[in-house]
């Protein structure tokens, strides 16, 4: 028979009373009750046509069952070893993607006539890569949080995914136009160093919207499949998919952008009306993508909130773009290392931000006290080094990401050196440069990981969704700080140990 709880008489503490409220109005099968002999009782009325019968029903068993169910659904701490094993291959693949993107960009800059004709190309690529990576990583972060909450098991999740993909397509047009406009504005302020015409501005804007449309179609569908597969296999998508999103997005962005530029260059050179028509068509399609995405409440909320964040992040990334276009004239291999150091740091910060955001969404509280978060030393040493091998606390994850950064980067630099040697491209081979590069990576990563936890928790405290706002800002700051660190390294090594880096005197 089915029993309906009515007017429970409880002598337990208020915390237990609160837990019991969650089961009011639920049905319990009498045959399933395994707590008959519990000492505490609740008065229950049988709902039937027979005369009213009042029975004694135990509460201790109910409370234990509810607490057990809640603890089962709570987020389980992964061990540091689990995090490492799940993320090591994605980080290696992501590093190869960053290497490929950097080498391709560096090779194109030194050998392709088109890039010498359109000097704005190198200036637009960092904000374009950064913004595309931001869209992909925030997309992955939102979907990972949905997976943690169990939203993929609910009906209608496919429609939600499609509307989020439409949101990314619409935002990509906005990102392209903003990156192109800011890069052009910066170039006009530096006419003595970078010459850019309005035709170049229209040409690159046209190429960017076409390349991003193709890029988004490929990357978003691939990321959805990867996240769904990881979720079904019981892996944490935060550890696996987020590192891959930006790096392979960088490679795809550079490759598709170069391809589109070469295809449409003859047509845009024929008439200035061609890029204008393409840009107008791209802007008009944005309204269609957005109207479709706006029918999902979550996608609409992200779309309304993220515009300013993307605009600020694009503006910050353009500083890295200007720095790259300036440094590449003196140090031809600078673009290869810029993509690697900024991309890998951004990846690790995105993983860290996504994990912290998922924890906050599930637990509604921070894992560490404010005092620990305010001090870099306190943050990185908040749990014992020995016990951190077996616990998945936030600080242990931060240490893992930090300590693995330098070995991974040196592996990638070694691969880059081998590839450059095989294609007979001059590259850095001095141990002084590599030692300085390792030091720059460690300092850059330690600053960015500490900044990550502070920014994510501050956004959460302000009532803003970290999945939406944190990653674009973090990757933009990673681009700028990485570019400054790398340029300083090249300048110092070339100044004190001339010949240790490939140097080309500007003309």
Coordinates of C-alpha atoms in Angstrom, one line a residue:
X1 CA 0.0 0.0 0.0
X2 CA 1.1 3.6 -0.7
X3 CA 1.7 5.9 2.2
X4 CA 1.5 9.7 2.1
X5 CA 3.4 11.6 4.8
X6 CA 1.2 13.9 6.8
X7 CA 2.1 16.2 9.7
X8 CA 5.3 14.5 10.6
X9 CA 6.1 14.5 14.3
X10 CA 9.9 14.7 14.5
X11 CA 12.2 15.0 17.5
X12 CA 15.4 15.3 15.4
X13 CA 17.6 18.3 14.8
X14 CA 16.6 21.0 12.4
X15 CA 19.1 19.8 9.8
X16 CA 17.4 16.4 9.7
X17 CA 14.1 18.1 9.5
X18 CA 15.2 20.0 6.5
X19 CA 16.4 16.8 4.8
X20 CA 13.0 15.2 5.6
X21 CA 11.1 18.0 3.8
X22 CA 12.4 16.8 0.5
X23 CA 10.5 13.6 0.8
X24 CA 7.1 15.1 1.7
X25 CA 4.5 14.2 -0.9
X26 CA 6.6 11.2 -2.1
X27 CA 5.2 7.7 -2.2
X28 CA 6.8 4.9 -0.4
X29 CA 6.0 1.3 -1.0
X30 CA 5.4 -0.5 2.3
X31 CA 7.1 -3.6 1.1
X32 CA 10.3 -1.7 0.4
X33 CA 10.6 -0.3 4.0
X34 CA 13.6 -1.8 5.7
X35 CA 13.6 0.5 8.7
X36 CA 10.5 -0.8 10.6
X37 CA 12.3 -1.2 13.9
X38 CA 13.7 2.3 14.1
X39 CA 12.9 4.0 17.4
X40 CA 11.7 7.4 16.0
X41 CA 8.3 7.4 14.4
X42 CA 6.2 9.7 12.2
X43 CA 2.4 9.7 12.1
X44 CA 1.2 8.7 8.7
X45 CA -2.3 8.5 7.3
X46 CA -3.3 5.8 4.9
X47 CA -5.1 7.3 1.9
X48 CA -7.8 4.7 1.1
X49 CA -11.6 4.3 1.1
X50 CA -11.5 2.4 4.3
X51 CA -11.9 4.2 7.7
X52 CA -8.9 6.4 8.6
X53 CA -6.0 4.4 9.9
X54 CA -3.0 6.0 11.5
X55 CA 0.2 4.0 11.4
X56 CA 3.6 4.6 12.9
X57 CA 6.3 5.2 10.3
X58 CA 10.0 5.4 11.1
X59 CA 12.0 8.6 10.2
X60 CA 15.6 7.5 10.8
X61 CA 15.6 5.2 7.8
X62 CA 14.0 7.9 5.6
X63 CA 16.6 10.4 6.6
X64 CA 19.5 8.0 6.1
X65 CA 18.1 7.0 2.7
X66 CA 17.7 10.6 1.6
X67 CA 21.2 11.6 2.9
X68 CA 22.6 8.6 1.1
X69 CA 20.9 9.6 -2.2
X70 CA 22.2 13.1 -1.9
X71 CA 25.7 12.0 -1.2
X72 CA 25.6 9.7 -4.2
X73 CA 24.6 12.6 -6.4
X74 CA 27.3 14.9 -5.0
X75 CA 30.4 15.5 -7.0
X76 CA 33.0 12.9 -6.3
X77 CA 36.6 14.2 -5.9
X78 CA 38.8 12.8 -8.6
X79 CA 42.3 11.8 -7.6
X80 CA 45.2 13.7 -9.0
X81 CA 46.3 10.6 -10.8
X82 CA 42.9 10.2 -12.4
X83 CA 43.0 13.8 -13.6
X84 CA 46.5 13.3 -14.9
X85 CA 45.7 10.0 -16.7
X86 CA 42.6 11.5 -18.3
X87 CA 44.2 14.8 -19.4
X88 CA 47.7 13.7 -20.4
X89 CA 46.8 12.5 -23.9
X90 CA 44.5 15.5 -24.6
X91 CA 47.2 17.9 -23.5
X92 CA 49.7 16.1 -25.8
X93 CA 47.4 16.3 -28.7
X94 CA 46.6 19.9 -27.9
X95 CA 50.3 20.7 -27.8
X96 CA 50.7 19.1 -31.2
X97 CA 47.9 21.3 -32.5
X98 CA 49.5 24.4 -31.1
X99 CA 52.9 23.4 -32.6
X100 CA 51.3 22.8 -36.0
X101 CA 49.4 26.1 -35.9
X102 CA 52.6 28.0 -34.9
X103 CA 54.8 26.4 -37.4
X104 CA 52.2 26.9 -40.2
X105 CA 51.9 30.6 -39.3
X106 CA 55.6 31.1 -39.0
X107 CA 56.3 29.3 -42.4
X108 CA 53.5 31.3 -44.1
X109 CA 54.9 34.5 -42.8
X110 CA 58.4 33.8 -44.1
X111 CA 57.4 32.3 -47.5
X112 CA 54.0 33.3 -48.6
X113 CA 53.8 36.4 -50.8
X114 CA 50.2 37.1 -49.7
X115 CA 51.2 37.7 -46.1
X116 CA 53.8 40.2 -47.2
X117 CA 51.2 42.0 -49.3
X118 CA 48.6 42.0 -46.5
X119 CA 50.6 43.0 -43.4
X120 CA 47.5 43.1 -41.2
X121 CA 47.2 39.3 -41.4
X122 CA 49.7 38.6 -38.6
X123 CA 48.0 41.3 -36.4
X124 CA 44.5 39.8 -36.8
X125 CA 45.5 36.2 -36.2
X126 CA 46.0 36.2 -32.4
X127 CA 42.6 37.9 -31.6
X128 CA 41.0 35.7 -34.2
X129 CA 42.6 32.5 -32.8
X130 CA 41.9 33.6 -29.3
X131 CA 38.3 34.5 -29.8
X132 CA 37.6 31.2 -31.7
X133 CA 39.3 29.3 -28.9
X134 CA 37.1 31.3 -26.4
X135 CA 33.9 30.3 -28.2
X136 CA 35.0 26.7 -28.3
X137 CA 36.2 26.5 -24.7
X138 CA 33.2 28.3 -23.2
X139 CA 31.0 26.0 -25.3
X140 CA 32.8 23.0 -23.9
X141 CA 32.7 24.3 -20.4
X142 CA 28.9 24.9 -20.6
X143 CA 28.4 21.4 -22.0
X144 CA 30.6 19.8 -19.4
X145 CA 28.6 21.5 -16.6
X146 CA 25.4 20.2 -18.3
X147 CA 27.0 16.7 -18.3
X148 CA 27.9 16.9 -14.6
X149 CA 24.3 18.0 -13.8
X150 CA 22.9 15.1 -15.8
X151 CA 21.1 17.3 -18.4
X152 CA 22.2 14.9 -21.2
X153 CA 20.0 12.2 -19.8
X154 CA 16.9 14.4 -20.0
X155 CA 14.6 14.6 -23.0
X156 CA 15.1 17.5 -25.4
X157 CA 18.9 17.7 -24.9
X158 CA 19.6 17.4 -28.6
X159 CA 17.5 20.5 -29.3
X160 CA 19.5 22.4 -26.6
X161 CA 22.8 21.4 -28.2
X162 CA 21.6 22.5 -31.7
X163 CA 20.6 25.9 -30.3
X164 CA 23.9 26.3 -28.6
X165 CA 25.7 25.5 -31.9
X166 CA 23.6 28.1 -33.6
X167 CA 24.6 30.6 -30.9
X168 CA 28.3 29.9 -31.6
X169 CA 27.8 30.4 -35.4
X170 CA 26.1 33.8 -34.8
X171 CA 28.8 34.9 -32.3
X172 CA 31.6 33.9 -34.7
X173 CA 30.6 36.6 -37.1
X174 CA 30.6 39.2 -34.4
X175 CA 34.0 38.0 -33.2
X176 CA 35.5 38.3 -36.8
X177 CA 34.3 41.8 -37.3
X178 CA 35.4 43.0 -33.9
X179 CA 38.9 41.5 -34.3
X180 CA 39.3 42.9 -37.8
X181 CA 38.1 46.4 -36.8
X182 CA 40.3 46.6 -33.7
X183 CA 43.4 45.3 -35.6
X184 CA 42.8 47.8 -38.3
X185 CA 42.4 50.6 -35.8
X186 CA 45.6 49.7 -34.1
X187 CA 47.5 49.5 -37.4
X188 CA 46.3 53.0 -38.2
X189 CA 47.7 54.3 -35.0
X190 CA 51.1 52.8 -35.9
X191 CA 51.4 53.8 -39.6
X192 CA 55.1 54.1 -39.3
X193 CA 55.4 50.4 -38.6
X194 CA 52.4 48.6 -40.1
X195 CA 50.8 49.8 -43.3
X196 CA 47.2 48.7 -43.8
X197 CA 44.6 49.9 -46.3
X198 CA 40.9 49.8 -46.2
X199 CA 41.0 47.2 -48.9
X200 CA 43.0 45.0 -46.6
X201 CA 40.5 45.5 -43.8
X202 CA 37.6 44.5 -46.1
X203 CA 39.5 41.5 -47.5
X204 CA 40.5 40.1 -44.1
X205 CA 37.1 40.7 -42.7
X206 CA 35.5 38.8 -45.6
X207 CA 38.0 36.0 -45.3
X208 CA 37.6 35.8 -41.6
X209 CA 33.8 35.4 -41.6
X210 CA 34.0 32.7 -44.3
X211 CA 36.8 30.8 -42.5
X212 CA 35.0 31.0 -39.1
X213 CA 31.7 29.7 -40.5
X214 CA 33.5 26.7 -41.9
X215 CA 35.6 26.4 -38.7
X216 CA 32.6 26.5 -36.4
X217 CA 30.7 24.0 -38.4
X218 CA 33.6 21.5 -38.1
X219 CA 34.7 22.2 -34.5
X220 CA 31.4 22.5 -32.7
X221 CA 30.0 19.2 -34.2
X222 CA 33.3 17.4 -33.3
X223 CA 33.3 18.8 -29.7
X224 CA 29.7 17.8 -29.1
X225 CA 30.5 14.2 -30.2
X226 CA 33.6 14.1 -28.0
X227 CA 31.8 15.4 -24.9
X228 CA 28.9 13.0 -25.4
X229 CA 31.3 10.1 -25.8
X230 CA 33.3 11.1 -22.7
X231 CA 30.1 11.5 -20.7
X232 CA 28.8 8.1 -21.7
X233 CA 32.1 6.4 -20.9
X234 CA 32.2 8.0 -17.5
X235 CA 35.2 10.4 -18.1
X236 CA 35.2 14.0 -17.0
X237 CA 34.8 16.2 -20.2
X238 CA 36.5 19.0 -18.4
X239 CA 39.8 17.0 -18.5
X240 CA 39.5 15.7 -22.0
X241 CA 37.7 18.0 -24.4
X242 CA 38.6 21.5 -23.1
X243 CA 42.3 21.2 -23.9
X244 CA 41.6 20.0 -27.4
X245 CA 39.1 22.7 -28.2
X246 CA 41.5 25.7 -28.4
X247 CA 44.6 24.1 -29.9
X248 CA 43.0 22.3 -32.7
X249 CA 40.8 25.3 -33.1
X250 CA 44.0 27.4 -33.6
X251 CA 45.3 25.0 -36.2
X252 CA 42.0 24.9 -38.0
X253 CA 41.7 28.7 -37.9
X254 CA 45.1 29.3 -39.3
X255 CA 44.8 26.6 -42.0
X256 CA 41.2 27.6 -43.1
X257 CA 42.1 31.3 -43.0
X258 CA 45.1 30.8 -45.3
X259 CA 43.1 28.7 -47.7
X260 CA 40.1 31.1 -47.8
X261 CA 42.5 34.1 -48.3
X262 CA 44.1 32.4 -51.3
X263 CA 40.8 31.4 -52.8
X264 CA 39.0 34.8 -52.5
X265 CA 42.0 37.0 -53.1
X266 CA 41.5 37.3 -56.9
X267 CA 37.8 38.1 -56.5
X268 CA 38.3 40.8 -53.8
X269 CA 41.1 42.3 -55.8
X270 CA 38.8 42.6 -58.8
X271 CA 36.2 44.8 -57.0
X272 CA 35.8 46.2 -53.6
X273 CA 32.1 45.4 -53.8
X274 CA 32.8 41.7 -53.5
X275 CA 33.9 41.7 -49.8
X276 CA 31.2 44.2 -48.9
X277 CA 28.5 41.9 -50.3
X278 CA 29.9 38.9 -48.5
X279 CA 30.1 40.9 -45.2
X280 CA 26.6 42.1 -45.5
X281 CA 25.4 38.5 -46.2
X282 CA 27.3 37.2 -43.2
X283 CA 25.8 39.9 -40.9
X284 CA 22.3 39.1 -42.2
X285 CA 22.7 35.4 -41.4
X286 CA 23.6 36.3 -37.8
X287 CA 20.0 37.3 -37.1
X288 CA 18.8 33.9 -38.3
X289 CA 21.3 32.0 -36.1
X290 CA 20.4 34.2 -33.1
X291 CA 16.6 33.9 -33.6
X292 CA 17.0 30.1 -33.6
X293 CA 19.3 30.1 -30.6
X294 CA 17.1 32.5 -28.6
X295 CA 14.3 29.9 -28.3
X296 CA 16.5 28.1 -25.7
X297 CA 16.5 30.0 -22.4
X298 CA 20.1 29.0 -21.5
X299 CA 21.5 29.9 -24.9
X300 CA 19.6 33.2 -24.9
X301 CA 21.0 34.1 -21.5
X302 CA 24.6 33.3 -22.7
X303 CA 24.0 35.3 -25.8
X304 CA 22.8 38.3 -23.9
X305 CA 25.6 38.2 -21.3
X306 CA 28.6 37.3 -23.3
X307 CA 28.8 40.1 -25.9
X308 CA 30.6 42.6 -23.6
X309 CA 33.0 39.9 -22.4
X310 CA 33.9 38.9 -26.0
X311 CA 34.4 42.5 -26.9
X312 CA 36.7 43.1 -23.9
X313 CA 38.6 39.9 -24.6
X314 CA 39.0 40.8 -28.3
X315 CA 40.4 44.2 -27.4
X316 CA 42.9 42.6 -25.0
X317 CA 43.9 40.0 -27.6
X318 CA 44.6 42.7 -30.2
X319 CA 47.5 43.9 -28.0
X320 CA 49.0 40.4 -28.5
X321 CA 48.3 40.7 -32.2
X322 CA 50.1 44.0 -32.5
X323 CA 53.0 42.6 -30.4
X324 CA 53.2 39.6 -32.7
X325 CA 53.2 41.7 -35.9
X326 CA 55.9 43.9 -34.4
X327 CA 58.1 41.1 -33.1
X328 CA 57.9 38.9 -36.2
X329 CA 59.8 41.5 -38.2
X330 CA 62.8 41.1 -35.8
X331 CA 62.4 37.5 -34.8
X332 CA 60.9 35.4 -37.6
X333 CA 60.2 32.4 -35.4
X334 CA 58.3 34.4 -32.8
X335 CA 54.8 33.4 -34.1
X336 CA 55.6 29.7 -33.6
X337 CA 56.5 30.2 -30.0
X338 CA 53.7 32.7 -29.3
X339 CA 51.1 30.3 -30.4
X340 CA 52.6 27.5 -28.3
X341 CA 53.2 29.4 -25.0
X342 CA 49.9 31.3 -25.1
X343 CA 47.8 28.4 -26.4
X344 CA 49.0 25.9 -23.9
X345 CA 48.7 28.3 -21.0
X346 CA 45.2 29.2 -22.1
X347 CA 44.3 25.5 -22.4
X348 CA 45.4 24.7 -18.9
X349 CA 43.7 27.8 -17.5
X350 CA 40.5 26.8 -19.3
X351 CA 40.6 23.3 -17.8
X352 CA 41.1 24.7 -14.4
X353 CA 38.4 27.3 -14.8
X354 CA 36.0 24.7 -16.1
X355 CA 36.6 22.4 -13.2
X356 CA 36.2 25.1 -10.6
X357 CA 33.0 26.3 -12.3
X358 CA 31.5 22.8 -12.3
X359 CA 32.3 22.5 -8.6
X360 CA 30.7 25.8 -7.8
X361 CA 27.6 24.9 -9.9
X362 CA 27.1 21.6 -8.0
X363 CA 28.0 22.7 -4.5
X364 CA 27.2 26.4 -4.4
X365 CA 30.3 27.1 -2.4
X366 CA 34.1 27.5 -2.9
X367 CA 36.3 24.5 -2.1
X368 CA 39.0 26.7 -0.4
X369 CA 38.6 29.5 2.2
X370 CA 39.3 33.1 1.1
X371 CA 42.5 33.3 3.1
X372 CA 44.0 30.5 1.1
X373 CA 42.9 32.1 -2.2
X374 CA 44.4 35.5 -1.5
X375 CA 48.0 34.1 -1.2
X376 CA 49.8 32.4 -4.1
X377 CA 51.8 30.4 -1.6
X378 CA 48.8 29.4 0.4
X379 CA 46.8 28.5 -2.7
X380 CA 49.5 26.2 -4.2
X381 CA 50.3 24.6 -0.9
X382 CA 46.8 24.3 0.7
X383 CA 47.0 20.5 1.0
X384 CA 49.9 18.1 1.7
X385 CA 52.0 17.0 -1.2
X386 CA 51.8 13.3 -0.2
X387 CA 48.1 13.2 0.3
X388 CA 47.5 15.3 -2.8
X389 CA 48.5 12.2 -4.9
X390 CA 45.3 10.5 -3.6
X391 CA 43.0 13.5 -3.4
X392 CA 41.6 15.7 -6.2
X393 CA 41.4 19.0 -4.4
X394 CA 41.6 22.2 -6.4
X395 CA 45.1 23.2 -5.2
X396 CA 46.4 19.7 -6.1
X397 CA 45.0 20.1 -9.6
X398 CA 46.6 23.5 -9.9
X399 CA 50.0 22.1 -8.9
X400 CA 49.6 19.3 -11.4
X401 CA 48.8 21.7 -14.2
X402 CA 51.7 23.9 -13.2
X403 CA 54.4 21.2 -12.7
X404 CA 53.5 19.4 -15.9
X405 CA 53.6 22.6 -18.0
X406 CA 57.3 22.9 -18.4
X407 CA 58.0 19.3 -19.4
X408 CA 55.2 19.3 -21.9
X409 CA 56.4 22.6 -23.3
X410 CA 59.9 21.4 -23.7
X411 CA 58.6 18.3 -25.5
X412 CA 56.7 20.5 -27.9
X413 CA 59.6 22.8 -28.4
X414 CA 61.7 19.7 -29.2
X415 CA 59.2 18.5 -31.8
X416 CA 59.1 22.0 -33.3
X417 CA 62.9 22.0 -33.5
X418 CA 62.9 18.7 -35.3
X419 CA 60.2 19.8 -37.8
X420 CA 62.0 23.1 -38.5
X421 CA 65.2 21.2 -39.1
X422 CA 63.5 18.7 -41.5
X423 CA 62.1 21.6 -43.6
X424 CA 65.4 23.5 -43.5
X425 CA 63.9 26.4 -41.6
X426 CA 66.3 28.3 -39.3
X427 CA 65.3 27.9 -35.6
X428 CA 66.6 28.5 -32.1
X429 CA 69.1 25.9 -30.9
X430 CA 70.9 27.5 -27.9
X431 CA 70.5 26.0 -24.5
X432 CA 70.3 29.5 -23.1
X433 CA 67.1 30.2 -25.0
X434 CA 65.6 26.9 -24.0
X435 CA 66.4 27.5 -20.3
X436 CA 64.9 31.0 -20.5
X437 CA 61.9 29.6 -22.3
X438 CA 61.3 27.1 -19.5
X439 CA 61.6 29.8 -16.9
X440 CA 59.2 32.0 -18.8
X441 CA 56.6 29.2 -19.1
X442 CA 56.8 28.4 -15.4
X443 CA 56.3 32.1 -14.4
X444 CA 53.6 32.6 -17.0
X445 CA 51.7 29.5 -15.9
X446 CA 51.9 30.2 -12.2
X447 CA 50.5 33.7 -12.6
X448 CA 47.7 32.6 -14.9
X449 CA 46.6 29.7 -12.8
X450 CA 46.4 31.9 -9.7
X451 CA 44.5 34.5 -11.7
X452 CA 42.1 31.8 -12.9
X453 CA 40.9 30.8 -9.5
X454 CA 40.5 34.4 -8.4
X455 CA 38.6 35.4 -11.5
X456 CA 36.2 32.4 -11.5
X457 CA 35.3 32.8 -7.8
X458 CA 34.9 36.6 -8.2
X459 CA 32.5 36.1 -11.1
X460 CA 30.6 33.5 -9.1
X461 CA 30.4 35.9 -6.1
X462 CA 29.1 38.6 -8.4
X463 CA 26.4 36.3 -9.7
X464 CA 27.9 35.9 -13.2
X465 CA 28.3 32.5 -14.8
X466 CA 32.0 31.6 -14.9
X467 CA 31.4 29.2 -17.8
X468 CA 30.4 32.2 -19.9
X469 CA 32.7 35.0 -18.8
X470 CA 35.9 33.5 -17.3
X471 CA 37.5 31.7 -20.2
X472 CA 37.5 34.5 -22.8
X473 CA 39.1 36.9 -20.3
X474 CA 41.7 34.3 -19.2
X475 CA 42.8 33.3 -22.6
X476 CA 43.0 37.0 -23.7
X477 CA 45.3 37.8 -20.7
X478 CA 47.3 34.6 -21.4
X479 CA 47.9 35.9 -25.0
X480 CA 49.1 39.2 -23.8
X481 CA 51.2 38.0 -20.8
X482 CA 52.6 35.2 -22.9
X483 CA 53.5 37.6 -25.7
X484 CA 55.2 40.0 -23.4
X485 CA 57.1 37.2 -21.7
X486 CA 58.2 35.7 -25.0
X487 CA 59.3 39.1 -26.5
X488 CA 61.2 39.9 -23.4
X489 CA 63.0 36.5 -23.7
X490 CA 63.9 37.0 -27.3
X491 CA 65.1 40.5 -26.7
X492 CA 67.2 39.6 -23.6
X493 CA 68.8 36.5 -25.2
X494 CA 69.6 38.3 -28.4
X495 CA 71.0 41.3 -26.5
X496 CA 73.4 39.3 -24.2
X497 CA 74.1 36.3 -26.3
X498 CA 73.9 37.4 -29.9
X499 CA 73.3 34.6 -32.3
X500 CA 71.3 32.5 -29.8
X501 CA 68.0 33.3 -31.5
X502 CA 67.2 33.9 -35.2
X503 CA 67.3 37.6 -35.7
X504 CA 66.4 39.6 -38.8
X505 CA 67.2 43.3 -38.8
X506 CA 64.1 45.3 -39.7
X507 CA 64.1 47.1 -43.0

